[in-house]
Short mmCIF file of N, CA and C in Angstrom, two decimals:
data_model
loop_
_atom_site.label_atom_id
_atom_site.label_comp_id
_atom_site.label_asym_id
_atom_site.label_seq_id
_atom_site.Cartn_x
_atom_site.Cartn_y
_atom_site.Cartn_z
N UNK K 4 4.86 -35.36 5.87
CA UNK K 4 4.16 -34.17 6.36
C UNK K 4 2.80 -34.42 6.55
N UNK K 5 2.08 -34.18 7.68
CA UNK K 5 0.66 -34.46 7.96
C UNK K 5 -0.27 -33.35 7.68
N UNK K 6 0.17 -31.99 7.82
CA UNK K 6 -0.77 -30.99 7.50
C UNK K 6 -0.05 -29.89 6.63
N UNK K 7 -0.76 -29.57 5.73
CA UNK K 7 -0.26 -28.43 4.91
C UNK K 7 -1.48 -27.87 4.30
N UNK K 8 -1.95 -26.66 4.79
CA UNK K 8 -3.06 -26.03 4.32
C UNK K 8 -2.79 -24.54 4.43
N UNK K 9 -3.39 -23.75 3.50
CA UNK K 9 -3.37 -22.31 3.58
C UNK K 9 -4.22 -21.66 4.64
N UNK K 10 -3.51 -21.09 5.73
CA UNK K 10 -4.29 -20.41 6.86
C UNK K 10 -4.63 -19.06 6.57
N UNK K 11 -3.74 -18.27 5.98
CA UNK K 11 -4.16 -16.88 5.69
C UNK K 11 -3.17 -16.29 4.64
N UNK K 12 -3.64 -15.21 4.09
CA UNK K 12 -2.82 -14.44 3.19
C UNK K 12 -2.69 -13.02 3.70
N UNK K 13 -1.44 -12.54 3.72
CA UNK K 13 -1.17 -11.20 4.25
C UNK K 13 -1.24 -10.21 3.16
N UNK K 14 -1.71 -8.98 3.35
CA UNK K 14 -1.90 -7.98 2.49
C UNK K 14 -1.37 -6.56 3.30
N UNK K 15 -0.43 -5.95 2.78
CA UNK K 15 0.04 -4.71 3.39
C UNK K 15 -0.85 -3.53 2.74
N UNK K 16 -1.47 -2.63 3.59
CA UNK K 16 -2.24 -1.46 3.12
C UNK K 16 -1.70 -0.29 3.81
N UNK K 17 -2.22 0.91 3.18
CA UNK K 17 -1.91 2.12 3.94
C UNK K 17 -3.06 2.67 4.74
N UNK K 18 -4.33 2.35 4.45
CA UNK K 18 -5.47 2.78 5.25
C UNK K 18 -6.20 1.48 5.59
N UNK K 19 -5.99 1.02 6.84
CA UNK K 19 -6.55 -0.22 7.28
C UNK K 19 -8.07 -0.07 7.39
N UNK K 20 -8.51 0.91 7.89
CA UNK K 20 -9.98 1.02 8.09
C UNK K 20 -10.72 0.94 6.61
N UNK K 21 -10.11 1.64 5.72
CA UNK K 21 -10.73 1.59 4.28
C UNK K 21 -10.70 0.13 3.70
N UNK K 22 -9.58 -0.58 4.13
CA UNK K 22 -9.43 -1.88 3.51
C UNK K 22 -10.44 -2.90 4.11
N UNK K 23 -10.60 -2.75 5.52
CA UNK K 23 -11.47 -3.51 6.19
C UNK K 23 -12.93 -3.22 5.69
N UNK K 24 -13.24 -2.00 5.39
CA UNK K 24 -14.58 -1.68 4.85
C UNK K 24 -14.89 -2.38 3.62
N UNK K 25 -13.79 -2.33 2.66
CA UNK K 25 -13.90 -2.99 1.34
C UNK K 25 -14.17 -4.49 1.54
N UNK K 26 -13.46 -5.31 2.32
CA UNK K 26 -13.64 -6.65 2.49
C UNK K 26 -15.08 -6.94 3.08
N UNK K 27 -15.38 -6.04 4.11
CA UNK K 27 -16.62 -6.41 4.73
C UNK K 27 -17.67 -6.14 3.79
N UNK K 28 -17.57 -5.25 2.73
CA UNK K 28 -18.57 -5.00 1.82
C UNK K 28 -18.73 -6.19 0.90
N UNK K 29 -17.59 -7.03 0.83
CA UNK K 29 -17.63 -8.21 -0.01
C UNK K 29 -18.23 -9.38 0.75
N UNK K 30 -18.32 -9.17 2.08
CA UNK K 30 -19.12 -10.42 2.86
C UNK K 30 -18.11 -10.93 3.83
N UNK K 31 -16.76 -10.57 3.95
CA UNK K 31 -15.89 -11.00 4.91
C UNK K 31 -16.21 -10.46 6.30
N UNK K 32 -15.87 -11.12 7.34
CA UNK K 32 -16.08 -10.61 8.61
C UNK K 32 -14.68 -10.37 9.45
N UNK K 33 -14.70 -9.22 10.19
CA UNK K 33 -13.50 -9.02 10.85
C UNK K 33 -13.50 -9.76 12.18
N UNK K 34 -12.44 -10.64 12.23
CA UNK K 34 -12.27 -11.68 13.31
C UNK K 34 -11.64 -10.88 14.55
N UNK K 35 -10.73 -9.95 14.27
CA UNK K 35 -10.11 -9.08 15.32
C UNK K 35 -9.19 -8.18 14.84
N UNK K 36 -8.75 -7.32 15.63
CA UNK K 36 -7.76 -6.23 15.35
C UNK K 36 -6.83 -6.17 16.43
N UNK K 37 -5.48 -5.88 16.11
CA UNK K 37 -4.48 -5.75 17.26
C UNK K 37 -3.34 -4.96 16.65
N UNK K 38 -2.48 -4.57 17.55
CA UNK K 38 -1.24 -3.86 17.21
C UNK K 38 -0.24 -4.80 17.55
N UNK K 39 0.85 -5.06 16.59
CA UNK K 39 1.81 -6.08 16.75
C UNK K 39 3.31 -5.31 16.63
N UNK K 40 4.23 -5.70 17.32
CA UNK K 40 5.53 -5.29 17.15
C UNK K 40 6.56 -5.90 18.29
N UNK K 41 7.76 -5.55 18.09
CA UNK K 41 8.68 -5.87 19.09
C UNK K 41 9.78 -6.86 18.46
N UNK K 42 10.76 -7.20 19.32
CA UNK K 42 11.88 -8.00 18.77
C UNK K 42 11.58 -9.20 17.90
N UNK K 43 10.57 -9.87 18.34
CA UNK K 43 10.15 -11.19 17.56
C UNK K 43 9.69 -10.74 16.17
N UNK K 44 8.83 -9.65 16.16
CA UNK K 44 8.41 -9.21 14.83
C UNK K 44 9.59 -8.78 13.92
N UNK K 45 10.49 -7.97 14.58
CA UNK K 45 11.79 -7.74 13.75
C UNK K 45 12.48 -8.77 13.17
N UNK K 46 12.57 -9.85 14.02
CA UNK K 46 13.38 -11.04 13.56
C UNK K 46 12.59 -11.85 12.42
N UNK K 47 11.40 -11.98 12.57
CA UNK K 47 10.59 -12.84 11.72
C UNK K 47 10.48 -11.97 10.41
N UNK K 48 10.33 -10.62 10.41
CA UNK K 48 10.04 -9.85 9.15
C UNK K 48 11.42 -9.39 8.56
N UNK K 49 12.51 -9.47 9.17
CA UNK K 49 13.81 -8.89 8.72
C UNK K 49 13.95 -7.36 8.66
N UNK K 50 12.99 -6.72 9.53
CA UNK K 50 12.96 -5.26 9.70
C UNK K 50 13.40 -4.87 11.17
N UNK K 51 13.77 -3.59 11.31
CA UNK K 51 13.94 -3.21 12.63
C UNK K 51 12.98 -2.05 13.02
N UNK K 52 12.51 -2.09 14.29
CA UNK K 52 11.48 -1.26 14.75
C UNK K 52 10.01 -1.47 14.14
N UNK K 53 9.68 -2.75 14.06
CA UNK K 53 8.46 -3.15 13.36
C UNK K 53 7.26 -2.83 14.35
N UNK K 54 6.37 -2.09 13.88
CA UNK K 54 5.15 -1.88 14.62
C UNK K 54 4.01 -1.77 13.51
N UNK K 55 3.09 -2.51 13.65
CA UNK K 55 1.96 -2.63 12.81
C UNK K 55 0.54 -2.74 13.41
N UNK K 56 -0.45 -2.17 12.89
CA UNK K 56 -1.86 -2.33 13.11
C UNK K 56 -2.32 -3.40 12.04
N UNK K 57 -3.01 -4.41 12.62
CA UNK K 57 -3.53 -5.42 11.82
C UNK K 57 -4.99 -5.82 12.07
N UNK K 58 -5.52 -6.44 10.94
CA UNK K 58 -6.85 -6.94 11.21
C UNK K 58 -7.07 -8.39 10.54
N UNK K 59 -7.59 -9.26 11.17
CA UNK K 59 -7.77 -10.53 10.67
C UNK K 59 -9.06 -10.65 10.09
N UNK K 60 -9.34 -11.01 8.88
CA UNK K 60 -10.66 -11.23 8.24
C UNK K 60 -10.88 -12.54 7.86
N UNK K 61 -12.17 -13.04 8.15
CA UNK K 61 -12.50 -14.44 7.78
C UNK K 61 -13.72 -14.40 6.79
N UNK K 62 -13.75 -15.47 5.97
CA UNK K 62 -14.93 -15.71 5.24
C UNK K 62 -16.07 -15.89 6.14
N UNK K 63 -17.38 -15.65 5.52
CA UNK K 63 -18.47 -15.77 6.23
C UNK K 63 -18.58 -17.07 6.84
N UNK K 64 -18.97 -17.29 8.17
CA UNK K 64 -19.13 -18.56 8.88
C UNK K 64 -17.74 -19.07 9.25
N UNK K 65 -16.61 -18.34 9.05
CA UNK K 65 -15.29 -18.61 9.52
C UNK K 65 -14.64 -19.86 8.98
N UNK K 66 -15.23 -20.31 7.87
CA UNK K 66 -14.54 -21.39 7.22
C UNK K 66 -13.71 -21.08 5.92
N UNK K 67 -12.56 -21.47 5.80
CA UNK K 67 -11.66 -21.15 4.71
C UNK K 67 -10.51 -20.20 5.11
N UNK K 68 -9.82 -19.76 4.01
CA UNK K 68 -8.47 -19.11 4.25
C UNK K 68 -8.84 -17.74 4.81
N UNK K 69 -8.12 -17.22 5.74
CA UNK K 69 -8.24 -15.88 6.28
C UNK K 69 -7.36 -14.94 5.49
N UNK K 70 -7.71 -13.56 5.81
CA UNK K 70 -7.06 -12.55 5.13
C UNK K 70 -6.47 -11.67 6.24
N UNK K 71 -5.15 -11.50 6.31
CA UNK K 71 -4.55 -10.62 7.33
C UNK K 71 -4.23 -9.27 6.63
N UNK K 72 -4.89 -8.15 7.04
CA UNK K 72 -4.66 -6.87 6.55
C UNK K 72 -3.69 -6.13 7.58
N UNK K 73 -2.43 -5.55 7.05
CA UNK K 73 -1.52 -5.06 7.83
C UNK K 73 -1.21 -3.58 7.43
N UNK K 74 -1.20 -2.71 8.28
CA UNK K 74 -0.78 -1.35 8.03
C UNK K 74 0.53 -1.02 8.87
N UNK K 75 1.75 -0.83 8.27
CA UNK K 75 2.79 -0.59 8.94
C UNK K 75 3.00 0.83 9.43
N UNK K 76 3.12 0.98 10.86
CA UNK K 76 3.29 2.22 11.44
C UNK K 76 4.82 2.65 11.26
N UNK K 77 5.63 1.48 11.51
CA UNK K 77 7.20 1.49 11.23
C UNK K 77 7.68 0.27 11.06
N UNK K 78 8.61 0.12 10.15
CA UNK K 78 9.14 1.24 9.28
C UNK K 78 8.08 1.54 8.21
N UNK K 79 8.14 2.66 7.50
CA UNK K 79 7.33 3.13 6.49
C UNK K 79 7.13 2.01 5.43
N UNK K 80 5.95 1.85 4.98
CA UNK K 80 5.67 0.74 3.81
C UNK K 80 6.37 1.35 2.52
N UNK K 81 6.68 0.45 1.76
CA UNK K 81 7.24 0.78 0.49
C UNK K 81 6.58 0.02 -0.73
N UNK K 82 6.77 0.43 -1.92
CA UNK K 82 6.11 -0.31 -3.01
C UNK K 82 5.22 0.53 -3.83
N UNK K 83 4.62 -0.02 -4.84
CA UNK K 83 3.66 0.68 -5.65
C UNK K 83 2.30 0.16 -5.50
N UNK K 84 1.34 1.04 -5.57
CA UNK K 84 -0.09 0.47 -5.49
C UNK K 84 -0.72 0.51 -6.88
N UNK K 85 -1.73 -0.20 -7.18
CA UNK K 85 -2.52 -0.09 -8.25
C UNK K 85 -1.77 -0.64 -9.47
N UNK K 86 -0.93 -1.76 -9.23
CA UNK K 86 -0.26 -2.48 -10.25
C UNK K 86 -1.24 -3.23 -11.01
N UNK K 87 -1.04 -3.35 -12.27
CA UNK K 87 -1.92 -4.12 -13.22
C UNK K 87 -1.65 -5.55 -12.87
N UNK K 88 -2.73 -6.42 -13.32
CA UNK K 88 -2.87 -7.83 -12.89
C UNK K 88 -1.69 -8.49 -13.41
N UNK K 89 -1.07 -7.95 -14.63
CA UNK K 89 0.25 -8.67 -15.23
C UNK K 89 1.43 -8.28 -14.65
N UNK K 90 1.46 -7.62 -13.48
CA UNK K 90 2.74 -7.32 -12.87
C UNK K 90 3.29 -8.68 -12.22
N UNK K 91 4.58 -8.65 -11.91
CA UNK K 91 5.13 -9.82 -11.13
C UNK K 91 4.70 -9.71 -9.74
N UNK K 92 4.63 -10.86 -9.16
CA UNK K 92 4.18 -11.04 -7.66
C UNK K 92 2.78 -11.46 -7.70
N UNK K 93 2.15 -11.43 -6.33
CA UNK K 93 0.79 -11.74 -6.23
C UNK K 93 -0.02 -10.72 -6.87
N UNK K 94 -1.19 -11.02 -7.59
CA UNK K 94 -1.87 -10.06 -8.31
C UNK K 94 -3.31 -9.89 -7.58
N UNK K 95 -3.93 -11.02 -7.05
CA UNK K 95 -5.19 -10.82 -6.58
C UNK K 95 -5.44 -12.06 -5.66
N UNK K 96 -6.44 -12.12 -5.02
CA UNK K 96 -7.10 -13.27 -4.13
C UNK K 96 -8.50 -13.59 -4.76
N UNK K 97 -8.77 -14.76 -4.72
CA UNK K 97 -10.10 -15.16 -5.12
C UNK K 97 -10.84 -15.92 -3.97
N UNK K 98 -12.20 -15.60 -3.88
CA UNK K 98 -13.14 -16.29 -3.00
C UNK K 98 -14.21 -16.90 -3.92
N UNK K 99 -14.45 -18.14 -3.72
CA UNK K 99 -15.65 -18.70 -4.12
C UNK K 99 -16.75 -18.48 -3.33
N UNK K 100 -17.84 -18.02 -3.99
CA UNK K 100 -19.16 -17.64 -3.30
C UNK K 100 -20.40 -18.38 -3.90
N UNK K 101 -21.37 -18.28 -3.08
CA UNK K 101 -22.59 -18.98 -3.37
C UNK K 101 -23.44 -18.13 -4.48
N UNK K 102 -23.35 -16.83 -4.35
CA UNK K 102 -24.25 -15.89 -5.19
C UNK K 102 -23.31 -14.73 -5.58
N UNK K 103 -22.65 -14.91 -6.80
CA UNK K 103 -21.67 -13.90 -7.26
C UNK K 103 -22.34 -12.57 -7.53
N UNK K 104 -23.55 -12.73 -8.04
CA UNK K 104 -24.36 -11.41 -8.31
C UNK K 104 -24.80 -10.70 -7.21
N UNK K 105 -24.99 -11.36 -6.13
CA UNK K 105 -25.33 -10.55 -4.88
C UNK K 105 -23.95 -9.94 -4.33
N UNK K 106 -22.94 -10.62 -4.26
CA UNK K 106 -21.65 -10.11 -3.85
C UNK K 106 -21.19 -8.81 -4.81
N UNK K 107 -21.36 -8.86 -6.07
CA UNK K 107 -21.09 -7.89 -6.88
C UNK K 107 -22.05 -6.64 -6.47
N UNK K 108 -23.28 -6.89 -6.30
CA UNK K 108 -24.34 -5.88 -5.95
C UNK K 108 -23.94 -5.24 -4.59
N UNK K 109 -23.58 -5.90 -3.73
CA UNK K 109 -23.18 -5.46 -2.49
C UNK K 109 -21.95 -4.66 -2.65
N UNK K 110 -20.91 -4.99 -3.30
CA UNK K 110 -19.73 -4.30 -3.54
C UNK K 110 -20.07 -2.87 -4.27
N UNK K 111 -20.83 -2.96 -5.35
CA UNK K 111 -21.30 -1.81 -5.94
C UNK K 111 -22.03 -0.70 -5.02
N UNK K 112 -22.92 -1.28 -4.20
CA UNK K 112 -23.59 -0.41 -3.23
C UNK K 112 -22.67 0.30 -2.36
N UNK K 113 -21.64 -0.35 -2.04
CA UNK K 113 -20.50 0.29 -1.23
C UNK K 113 -19.60 1.11 -2.00
N UNK K 114 -19.74 1.28 -3.27
CA UNK K 114 -18.85 2.17 -3.97
C UNK K 114 -17.79 1.65 -4.77
N UNK K 115 -17.72 0.21 -4.89
CA UNK K 115 -16.54 -0.46 -5.41
C UNK K 115 -17.04 -1.08 -6.70
N UNK K 116 -16.30 -0.94 -7.92
CA UNK K 116 -16.73 -1.46 -9.11
C UNK K 116 -15.88 -2.56 -9.57
N UNK K 117 -16.37 -3.21 -10.62
CA UNK K 117 -15.66 -4.27 -11.36
C UNK K 117 -14.58 -3.73 -12.23
N UNK K 118 -13.61 -4.54 -12.35
CA UNK K 118 -12.43 -4.12 -13.24
C UNK K 118 -12.95 -3.98 -14.72
N UNK K 119 -13.86 -4.94 -15.03
CA UNK K 119 -14.52 -4.72 -16.29
C UNK K 119 -15.86 -5.40 -16.30
N UNK K 120 -16.10 -6.76 -16.23
CA UNK K 120 -17.53 -7.20 -16.18
C UNK K 120 -17.48 -8.47 -15.62
N UNK K 121 -18.66 -8.95 -15.35
CA UNK K 121 -19.10 -10.31 -14.70
C UNK K 121 -19.11 -11.22 -16.03
N UNK K 122 -18.30 -12.28 -15.88
CA UNK K 122 -18.32 -13.20 -17.10
C UNK K 122 -18.68 -14.68 -16.73
N UNK K 123 -19.11 -15.46 -17.80
CA UNK K 123 -19.20 -16.87 -17.71
C UNK K 123 -17.89 -17.42 -18.22
N UNK K 124 -17.18 -18.28 -17.31
CA UNK K 124 -16.01 -18.90 -17.70
C UNK K 124 -16.29 -20.23 -18.08
N UNK K 125 -16.46 -20.66 -19.37
CA UNK K 125 -16.51 -21.85 -20.03
C UNK K 125 -17.49 -22.82 -19.27
N UNK K 126 -18.58 -22.03 -18.76
CA UNK K 126 -19.68 -22.82 -18.12
C UNK K 126 -19.19 -23.58 -16.82
N UNK K 127 -18.16 -23.08 -16.22
CA UNK K 127 -17.69 -23.71 -15.03
C UNK K 127 -17.80 -22.76 -13.80
N UNK K 128 -17.61 -21.34 -14.17
CA UNK K 128 -17.68 -20.25 -13.08
C UNK K 128 -18.44 -19.10 -13.66
N UNK K 129 -19.13 -18.42 -12.96
CA UNK K 129 -19.46 -17.00 -13.32
C UNK K 129 -18.48 -16.31 -12.30
N UNK K 130 -17.72 -15.27 -12.90
CA UNK K 130 -16.65 -14.61 -12.05
C UNK K 130 -16.47 -13.14 -12.51
N UNK K 131 -15.93 -12.49 -11.54
CA UNK K 131 -15.44 -10.92 -11.79
C UNK K 131 -14.37 -10.54 -10.89
N UNK K 132 -13.67 -9.57 -11.35
CA UNK K 132 -12.53 -8.98 -10.48
C UNK K 132 -13.34 -7.68 -9.97
N UNK K 133 -13.17 -7.44 -8.59
CA UNK K 133 -13.58 -6.22 -7.97
C UNK K 133 -12.39 -5.48 -7.51
N UNK K 134 -12.46 -4.11 -7.98
CA UNK K 134 -11.35 -3.15 -7.67
C UNK K 134 -11.71 -2.51 -6.40
N UNK K 135 -10.77 -2.67 -5.48
CA UNK K 135 -10.89 -2.08 -4.11
C UNK K 135 -9.94 -0.89 -4.03
N UNK K 136 -9.69 -0.34 -2.68
CA UNK K 136 -8.92 0.72 -2.49
C UNK K 136 -7.41 0.23 -2.61
N UNK K 137 -6.53 1.15 -2.91
CA UNK K 137 -5.15 1.04 -3.04
C UNK K 137 -4.76 -0.11 -4.09
N UNK K 138 -5.58 -0.36 -5.12
CA UNK K 138 -5.30 -1.27 -6.11
C UNK K 138 -5.61 -2.65 -5.72
N UNK K 139 -6.27 -2.88 -4.63
CA UNK K 139 -6.62 -4.33 -4.33
C UNK K 139 -7.53 -4.88 -5.27
N UNK K 140 -7.19 -6.14 -5.75
CA UNK K 140 -8.06 -6.92 -6.62
C UNK K 140 -8.67 -8.20 -5.98
N UNK K 141 -9.83 -8.46 -5.97
CA UNK K 141 -10.60 -9.57 -5.49
C UNK K 141 -11.30 -10.18 -6.62
N UNK K 142 -11.02 -11.50 -6.90
CA UNK K 142 -11.84 -12.11 -7.73
C UNK K 142 -12.92 -12.91 -7.00
N UNK K 143 -14.23 -12.82 -7.39
CA UNK K 143 -15.23 -13.77 -6.87
C UNK K 143 -15.83 -14.58 -7.85
N UNK K 144 -15.92 -15.81 -7.56
CA UNK K 144 -16.32 -16.79 -8.50
C UNK K 144 -17.48 -17.71 -8.01
N UNK K 145 -18.55 -18.01 -8.76
CA UNK K 145 -19.60 -18.89 -8.38
C UNK K 145 -19.56 -20.07 -9.35
N UNK K 146 -19.47 -21.20 -8.75
CA UNK K 146 -19.40 -22.48 -9.50
C UNK K 146 -20.81 -22.60 -10.20
N UNK K 147 -20.80 -23.00 -11.46
CA UNK K 147 -21.98 -23.19 -12.18
C UNK K 147 -22.53 -24.76 -12.11
#
């Protein structure tokens, strides 16, 4: 195998505009928005009647793993929001940033708070979990 890298992470949300605003407040950029659906989407997702609105978010400067935000128009989304971090399945995503305090301040200005506090992790990282809409959790970490 010659290539194996993470291209993007997909997250299903109920309010796409609100999710975009949250990630933009953290510093991500909206690369594009589109509506997707049809037979190929049904086959790849294992659903019938798939129609989604989606946005692709990228880290500042376009380098690194992207984030695909998806709002299902049909079929209706299912599941629970606001799960605690110790729930089974994916719990959060993490972005390494140059200035964690600036990202936290920008998030707070936009109305988003920390799960608890900004911490020093063994003199390796300063990091925090930021709580977003619909229970989304984003870890931001600055190497020390």
